[in-house]
mmCIF file of C-alpha atoms in Angstrom:
data_model
loop_
_atom_site.group_PDB
_atom_site.id
_atom_site.type_symbol
_atom_site.label_atom_id
_atom_site.label_comp_id
_atom_site.label_asym_id
_atom_site.label_seq_id
_atom_site.Cartn_x
_atom_site.Cartn_y
_atom_site.Cartn_z
ATOM 1 C CA MET A 1 5.326 -70.613 60.614
ATOM 2 C CA ALA A 2 8.678 -69.734 58.797
ATOM 3 C CA ILE A 3 6.659 -69.468 55.614
ATOM 4 C CA LYS A 4 4.244 -67.072 56.772
ATOM 5 C CA SER A 5 6.810 -64.917 58.296
ATOM 6 C CA LEU A 6 8.574 -64.793 54.963
ATOM 7 C CA THR A 7 5.257 -63.987 53.127
ATOM 8 C CA SER A 8 4.629 -61.274 55.459
ATOM 9 C CA LEU A 9 8.161 -59.779 55.003
ATOM 10 C CA SER A 10 7.593 -60.099 51.338
ATOM 11 C CA LEU A 11 4.280 -57.993 51.272
ATOM 12 C CA LEU A 12 6.011 -55.419 53.640
ATOM 13 C CA LEU A 13 8.868 -54.950 51.414
ATOM 14 C CA LEU A 14 6.547 -54.719 48.438
ATOM 15 C CA LEU A 15 4.602 -52.226 50.125
ATOM 16 C CA THR A 16 7.312 -50.129 51.091
ATOM 17 C CA ILE A 17 8.841 -50.036 47.583
ATOM 18 C CA THR A 18 5.513 -48.862 46.073
ATOM 19 C CA VAL A 19 5.136 -46.159 48.544
ATOM 20 C CA LEU A 20 8.809 -44.988 47.933
ATOM 21 C CA PHE A 21 8.175 -45.095 44.138
ATOM 22 C CA SER A 22 5.025 -43.222 44.381
ATOM 23 C CA SER A 23 6.543 -40.538 46.616
ATOM 24 C CA SER A 24 9.355 -40.109 44.304
ATOM 25 C CA SER A 25 7.243 -39.846 41.095
ATOM 26 C CA ALA A 26 4.672 -37.430 42.398
ATOM 27 C CA HIS A 27 5.327 -33.744 42.359
ATOM 28 C CA ASN A 28 3.400 -30.633 42.996
ATOM 29 C CA ILE A 29 4.279 -27.770 40.825
ATOM 30 C CA THR A 30 2.600 -25.216 43.179
ATOM 31 C CA ARG A 31 4.745 -26.506 46.144
ATOM 32 C CA ILE A 32 7.794 -26.354 44.162
ATOM 33 C CA LEU A 33 7.392 -22.805 42.992
ATOM 34 C CA SER A 34 6.150 -21.548 46.395
ATOM 35 C CA LYS A 35 9.757 -22.019 47.701
ATOM 36 C CA HIS A 36 10.850 -19.193 45.191
ATOM 37 C CA PRO A 37 9.028 -16.068 45.662
ATOM 38 C CA LYS A 38 10.070 -14.316 42.620
ATOM 39 C CA PHE A 39 8.003 -16.703 40.606
ATOM 40 C CA SER A 40 4.934 -16.116 42.715
ATOM 41 C CA ILE A 41 2.910 -14.526 39.944
ATOM 42 C CA PHE A 42 3.857 -17.445 37.468
ATOM 43 C CA ASN A 43 2.702 -19.885 40.288
ATOM 44 C CA SER A 44 -0.707 -18.114 40.905
ATOM 45 C CA LEU A 45 -1.356 -18.119 37.067
ATOM 46 C CA LEU A 46 -0.891 -21.807 36.872
ATOM 47 C CA SER A 47 -3.255 -22.456 39.622
ATOM 48 C CA SER A 48 -5.970 -20.154 38.395
ATOM 49 C CA THR A 49 -5.917 -21.391 34.789
ATOM 50 C CA ASN A 50 -6.064 -24.975 36.335
ATOM 51 C CA LEU A 51 -2.751 -25.788 34.528
ATOM 52 C CA ALA A 52 -1.159 -26.771 37.918
ATOM 53 C CA LYS A 53 -3.382 -29.801 38.121
ATOM 54 C CA LYS A 54 -2.584 -30.837 34.505
ATOM 55 C CA ILE A 55 1.125 -30.629 35.325
ATOM 56 C CA ASN A 56 0.814 -32.487 38.521
ATOM 57 C CA HIS A 57 -0.768 -35.630 36.756
ATOM 58 C CA ARG A 58 2.030 -35.868 34.099
ATOM 59 C CA ASN A 59 5.327 -37.503 34.306
ATOM 60 C CA SER A 60 8.592 -36.584 32.406
ATOM 61 C CA ILE A 61 7.513 -32.811 32.174
ATOM 62 C CA THR A 62 9.319 -29.687 31.945
ATOM 63 C CA VAL A 63 8.140 -26.251 33.188
ATOM 64 C CA LEU A 64 9.585 -22.943 31.809
ATOM 65 C CA ALA A 65 8.941 -20.590 34.660
ATOM 66 C CA VAL A 66 9.105 -16.683 34.187
ATOM 67 C CA SER A 67 9.997 -14.323 37.145
ATOM 68 C CA ASN A 68 7.652 -11.757 38.363
ATOM 69 C CA ALA A 69 10.086 -9.092 36.808
ATOM 70 C CA SER A 70 9.392 -10.608 33.083
ATOM 71 C CA ILE A 71 5.785 -11.691 33.303
ATOM 72 C CA GLY A 72 4.159 -8.378 32.933
ATOM 73 C CA GLY A 73 2.801 -9.027 29.657
ATOM 74 C CA LEU A 74 0.462 -11.747 30.706
ATOM 75 C CA ILE A 75 -1.400 -9.897 33.608
ATOM 76 C CA GLY A 76 -3.856 -7.807 31.371
ATOM 77 C CA LEU A 77 -4.770 -10.848 29.164
ATOM 78 C CA SER A 78 -8.142 -12.868 29.525
ATOM 79 C CA PRO A 79 -7.837 -16.236 31.420
ATOM 80 C CA LYS A 80 -8.462 -18.006 28.351
ATOM 81 C CA ILE A 81 -5.484 -16.459 26.564
ATOM 82 C CA GLN A 82 -3.348 -16.655 29.637
ATOM 83 C CA ARG A 83 -3.998 -20.507 29.718
ATOM 84 C CA ARG A 84 -3.161 -20.762 26.014
ATOM 85 C CA ILE A 85 0.268 -19.189 26.494
ATOM 86 C CA LEU A 86 1.183 -20.717 29.770
ATOM 87 C CA SER A 87 0.603 -24.213 28.403
ATOM 88 C CA VAL A 88 3.180 -23.297 25.801
ATOM 89 C CA HIS A 89 5.485 -23.185 28.630
ATOM 90 C CA VAL A 90 4.959 -26.815 29.645
ATOM 91 C CA ILE A 91 7.182 -29.338 27.616
ATOM 92 C CA LEU A 92 5.943 -32.781 27.366
ATOM 93 C CA ASP A 93 9.335 -34.460 27.873
ATOM 94 C CA TYR A 94 12.127 -34.000 30.567
ATOM 95 C CA PHE A 95 14.815 -31.571 29.879
ATOM 96 C CA ASP A 96 17.078 -30.416 32.680
ATOM 97 C CA ARG A 97 20.008 -28.273 32.063
ATOM 98 C CA GLU A 98 22.580 -30.925 31.648
ATOM 99 C CA LYS A 99 20.310 -32.693 28.896
ATOM 100 C CA LEU A 100 19.895 -29.337 27.069
ATOM 101 C CA GLN A 101 23.705 -28.751 27.036
ATOM 102 C CA ASN A 102 24.226 -32.249 25.522
ATOM 103 C CA LEU A 103 21.796 -31.653 22.561
ATOM 104 C CA LYS A 104 23.463 -33.178 19.525
ATOM 105 C CA SER A 105 21.559 -30.878 16.860
ATOM 106 C CA HIS A 106 21.554 -27.255 16.716
ATOM 107 C CA SER A 107 17.788 -27.015 17.054
ATOM 108 C CA THR A 108 15.294 -29.306 18.409
ATOM 109 C CA ILE A 109 11.374 -29.202 18.035
ATOM 110 C CA VAL A 110 9.616 -30.315 21.193
ATOM 111 C CA THR A 111 5.848 -30.795 21.962
ATOM 112 C CA THR A 112 4.060 -28.607 24.616
ATOM 113 C CA LEU A 113 0.817 -28.903 26.518
ATOM 114 C CA PHE A 114 -0.969 -26.499 24.153
ATOM 115 C CA GLN A 115 -0.555 -28.909 21.345
ATOM 116 C CA THR A 116 -3.020 -31.357 23.286
ATOM 117 C CA SER A 117 -5.648 -28.618 23.684
ATOM 118 C CA GLY A 118 -7.129 -29.395 20.181
ATOM 119 C CA ILE A 119 -6.871 -25.801 19.402
ATOM 120 C CA ALA A 120 -3.200 -25.280 18.236
ATOM 121 C CA GLU A 121 -3.079 -23.958 14.911
ATOM 122 C CA GLY A 122 -0.003 -24.742 12.732
ATOM 123 C CA ARG A 123 2.913 -25.120 14.808
ATOM 124 C CA THR A 124 1.846 -22.986 17.718
ATOM 125 C CA GLY A 125 1.899 -26.174 19.967
ATOM 126 C CA PHE A 126 5.473 -26.682 19.526
ATOM 127 C CA LEU A 127 8.814 -24.932 20.717
ATOM 128 C CA ASN A 128 12.188 -24.484 19.040
ATOM 129 C CA VAL A 129 14.947 -25.182 21.455
ATOM 130 C CA THR A 130 18.312 -24.119 20.066
ATOM 131 C CA LYS A 131 21.797 -24.413 21.350
ATOM 132 C CA PHE A 132 24.408 -22.089 20.105
ATOM 133 C CA ALA A 133 28.112 -22.720 19.563
ATOM 134 C CA ASN A 134 28.869 -20.726 22.977
ATOM 135 C CA GLY A 135 26.704 -23.131 24.796
ATOM 136 C CA ARG A 136 23.693 -20.612 25.325
ATOM 137 C CA ILE A 137 20.343 -22.071 25.076
ATOM 138 C CA ALA A 138 17.328 -20.180 23.641
ATOM 139 C CA PHE A 139 13.697 -20.771 23.264
ATOM 140 C CA GLY A 140 11.060 -19.722 20.846
ATOM 141 C CA SER A 141 7.839 -20.721 19.289
ATOM 142 C CA ALA A 142 8.059 -23.220 16.246
ATOM 143 C CA ALA A 143 5.286 -21.300 14.368
ATOM 144 C CA SER A 144 6.121 -19.601 11.137
ATOM 145 C CA GLU A 145 7.588 -16.110 11.321
ATOM 146 C CA ALA A 146 8.390 -16.645 15.090
ATOM 147 C CA HIS A 147 11.705 -15.937 16.485
ATOM 148 C CA LEU A 148 13.826 -17.080 19.634
ATOM 149 C CA VAL A 149 12.569 -14.802 22.283
ATOM 150 C CA ALA A 150 13.721 -16.311 25.598
ATOM 151 C CA LYS A 151 17.214 -17.689 26.846
ATOM 152 C CA LEU A 152 17.837 -20.186 29.622
ATOM 153 C CA VAL A 153 18.797 -18.391 32.839
ATOM 154 C CA GLY A 154 19.082 -21.143 35.317
ATOM 155 C CA GLN A 155 17.697 -24.612 36.783
ATOM 156 C CA ILE A 156 15.037 -24.224 39.578
ATOM 157 C CA VAL A 157 14.257 -27.951 40.249
ATOM 158 C CA ALA A 158 15.553 -31.213 38.541
ATOM 159 C CA ARG A 159 14.201 -34.645 39.466
ATOM 160 C CA PRO A 160 15.479 -36.752 36.674
ATOM 161 C CA TYR A 161 12.761 -38.035 34.364
ATOM 162 C CA ASN A 162 10.046 -36.871 36.532
ATOM 163 C CA ILE A 163 9.898 -33.105 36.446
ATOM 164 C CA SER A 164 12.251 -30.132 35.475
ATOM 165 C CA VAL A 165 11.560 -26.580 36.302
ATOM 166 C CA LEU A 166 13.669 -24.129 34.254
ATOM 167 C CA HIS A 167 14.024 -20.388 34.661
ATOM 168 C CA ILE A 168 13.743 -18.588 31.257
ATOM 169 C CA SER A 169 14.231 -14.873 30.621
ATOM 170 C CA SER A 170 10.751 -13.876 28.895
ATOM 171 C CA ILE A 171 7.495 -15.115 27.968
ATOM 172 C CA ILE A 172 7.096 -16.920 24.880
ATOM 173 C CA ASP A 173 4.105 -15.879 23.082
ATOM 174 C CA PRO A 174 3.495 -17.599 19.712
ATOM 175 C CA PRO A 175 1.934 -15.524 16.887
ATOM 176 C CA GLY A 176 -1.711 -16.030 16.384
ATOM 177 C CA ILE A 177 -2.182 -17.829 19.735
ATOM 178 C CA ASP A 178 -4.678 -15.190 21.017
ATOM 179 C CA GLY A 179 -6.698 -15.596 17.761
ATOM 180 C CA PRO A 180 -10.516 -16.408 17.839
ATOM 181 C CA HIS A 181 -10.147 -20.300 18.071
ATOM 182 C CA HIS A 182 -13.430 -22.114 17.717
ATOM 183 C CA ASN A 183 -15.262 -18.851 17.494
ATOM 184 C CA ASN A 184 -19.035 -19.490 17.743
ATOM 185 C CA THR A 185 -19.858 -16.236 15.899
ATOM 186 C CA PRO A 186 -21.278 -16.997 12.282
ATOM 187 C CA PRO A 187 -19.167 -15.525 9.576
ATOM 188 C CA SER A 188 -20.687 -12.672 7.697
ATOM 189 C CA PRO A 189 -22.921 -13.927 4.806
ATOM 190 C CA LEU A 190 -21.776 -13.730 1.299
ATOM 191 C CA PRO A 191 -23.415 -11.596 -1.064
ATOM 192 C CA PRO A 192 -26.023 -13.344 -3.351
ATOM 193 C CA ALA A 193 -24.858 -14.712 -6.531
ATOM 194 C CA PRO A 194 -25.941 -12.834 -9.396
ATOM 195 C CA THR A 195 -28.951 -14.114 -11.365
ATOM 196 C CA LYS A 196 -29.280 -14.563 -15.031
ATOM 197 C CA ALA A 197 -31.702 -11.613 -15.136
ATOM 198 C CA ASP A 198 -29.049 -9.445 -13.351
ATOM 199 C CA ALA A 199 -26.471 -10.534 -15.696
ATOM 200 C CA LYS A 200 -28.408 -9.653 -18.874
ATOM 201 C CA ALA A 201 -29.983 -6.647 -17.771
ATOM 202 C CA PRO A 202 -29.116 -3.593 -19.878
ATOM 203 C CA PRO A 203 -27.606 -0.509 -18.081
ATOM 204 C CA PRO A 204 -30.204 2.087 -17.447
ATOM 205 C CA ALA A 205 -30.678 4.186 -20.414
ATOM 206 C CA ALA A 206 -29.796 8.184 -20.147
ATOM 207 C CA GLU A 207 -32.838 10.317 -19.843
ATOM 208 C CA ALA A 208 -34.443 11.293 -23.210
ATOM 209 C CA PRO A 209 -34.494 15.184 -23.874
ATOM 210 C CA VAL A 210 -37.718 16.433 -23.545
ATOM 211 C CA ILE A 211 -39.267 17.769 -26.896
ATOM 212 C CA LYS A 212 -41.589 20.607 -26.720
ATOM 213 C CA PRO A 213 -44.814 20.160 -29.082
ATOM 214 C CA ILE A 214 -44.934 22.567 -31.897
ATOM 215 C CA ALA A 215 -47.791 25.054 -31.471
ATOM 216 C CA PRO A 216 -50.407 24.552 -34.237
ATOM 217 C CA VAL A 217 -50.609 27.458 -36.908
ATOM 218 C CA ILE A 218 -53.819 29.308 -36.436
ATOM 219 C CA ASP A 219 -56.248 29.484 -39.444
ATOM 220 C CA ALA A 220 -53.938 27.300 -41.290
ATOM 221 C CA PRO A 221 -56.024 25.189 -43.733
ATOM 222 C CA VAL A 222 -55.965 21.454 -43.207
ATOM 223 C CA THR A 223 -55.280 19.538 -46.356
ATOM 224 C CA GLU A 224 -56.462 16.069 -46.430
ATOM 225 C CA PRO A 225 -53.841 13.456 -47.303
ATOM 226 C CA VAL A 226 -53.736 12.275 -50.900
ATOM 227 C CA PRO A 227 -53.937 8.571 -51.342
ATOM 228 C CA ALA A 228 -50.523 7.261 -52.615
ATOM 229 C CA ASP A 229 -52.091 5.798 -55.782
ATOM 230 C CA ALA A 230 -54.056 8.775 -56.590
ATOM 231 C CA PRO A 231 -52.361 11.388 -59.239
ATOM 232 C CA ALA A 232 -51.452 14.571 -57.547
ATOM 233 C CA LYS A 233 -54.023 17.490 -58.737
ATOM 234 C CA ASP A 234 -52.717 20.513 -60.630
ATOM 235 C CA SER A 235 -52.545 23.288 -58.265
ATOM 236 C CA SER A 236 -53.303 25.844 -61.063
ATOM 237 C CA LYS A 237 -56.709 24.276 -61.421
ATOM 238 C CA VAL A 238 -57.782 24.237 -57.731
ATOM 239 C CA GLU A 239 -61.301 25.817 -57.496
ATOM 240 C CA PRO A 240 -61.919 28.360 -54.921
ATOM 241 C CA PRO A 241 -63.867 27.216 -51.898
ATOM 242 C CA LYS A 242 -67.476 27.191 -51.693
ATOM 243 C CA GLY A 243 -69.017 30.590 -50.733
ATOM 244 C CA ALA A 244 -65.927 32.674 -51.854
ATOM 245 C CA GLU A 245 -67.914 34.298 -54.721
ATOM 246 C CA ASP A 246 -70.920 35.239 -52.396
ATOM 247 C CA ASP A 247 -68.384 36.754 -49.974
ATOM 248 C CA LYS A 248 -66.843 38.857 -52.917
ATOM 249 C CA VAL A 249 -70.417 40.127 -54.028
ATOM 250 C CA LYS A 250 -71.237 41.073 -50.149
ATOM 251 C CA SER A 251 -68.162 42.944 -49.879
ATOM 252 C CA SER A 252 -68.672 44.951 -53.357
ATOM 253 C CA ALA A 253 -72.290 45.823 -52.359
ATOM 254 C CA GLY A 254 -71.111 47.085 -48.936
ATOM 255 C CA ARG A 255 -68.623 49.370 -50.746
ATOM 256 C CA VAL A 256 -71.417 50.625 -52.922
ATOM 257 C CA ALA A 257 -73.535 51.505 -50.026
ATOM 258 C CA ILE A 258 -70.992 53.212 -48.190
ATOM 259 C CA ARG A 259 -70.018 55.292 -51.080
ATOM 260 C CA THR A 260 -73.769 56.271 -51.767
ATOM 261 C CA GLY A 261 -74.037 57.544 -48.091
ATOM 262 C CA ILE A 262 -71.143 59.548 -48.256
ATOM 263 C CA GLY A 263 -72.540 61.300 -51.589
ATOM 264 C CA ALA A 264 -75.950 61.765 -50.067
ATOM 265 C CA PHE A 265 -74.380 63.484 -46.987
ATOM 266 C CA MET A 266 -72.483 65.797 -49.031
ATOM 267 C CA GLY A 267 -75.363 66.805 -50.977
ATOM 268 C CA VAL A 268 -77.241 67.792 -48.023
ATOM 269 C CA ALA A 269 -74.372 69.693 -46.707
ATOM 270 C CA LEU A 270 -74.223 71.815 -49.921
ATOM 271 C CA ILE A 271 -77.936 72.581 -49.774
ATOM 272 C CA ALA A 272 -77.577 73.981 -46.337
ATOM 273 C CA LEU A 273 -74.998 76.302 -47.264
#
């Protein structure tokens, strides 16, 4: 009987410890921020982008919250870009104010939730946490050409090694985080490579001047070409063309007839007088 009572007591104690451990380790970022009205916009964006669920399912996590007065730059962005930027504000490790003040190195690189998305390029999924000599803590993207843009304002909630919620002064927007990650639009086709025919094709020739044909000389005698091996004829011995003598005789006879007619006409005129 005593053994059964001891066993029951042990089981009850184990169950109690389990419940207490679960209660202490569980957290709800929406409920935490709902107690701080000046973070209502940040809290609403965590819920609308489904990041609140991811935060609630992780342990040893730090949330960098931005107040309503400093979150204006996120309002007009698309939900996709809002999710990317907000996931940079979730550090996958526990950092409360005390732990930050005890950092040994001047700058520390920490991993954010955006790094687990699979679309982080370069070092956009990491943050640079810097502690200055005066104790001031600043945050910025670890991406190239990024700067420290936010400073630690205060601690909102600290549950050691479970969840820490810190208040920072402004949004951390890594350069290039709003770029076309995994864009499904095909790239513009490259121009076709030149073929051999295109490479050897000569440049277009300039227009040749239009040469007007020379008008043929009227009545010019056509001289047949002389063969190359035939000796040239003496131009002084060229015979007149056939029929030239007949034309000459006819021309002389015509002149005689005209003169005879004129003489007869004059004779008749004198007789009449």
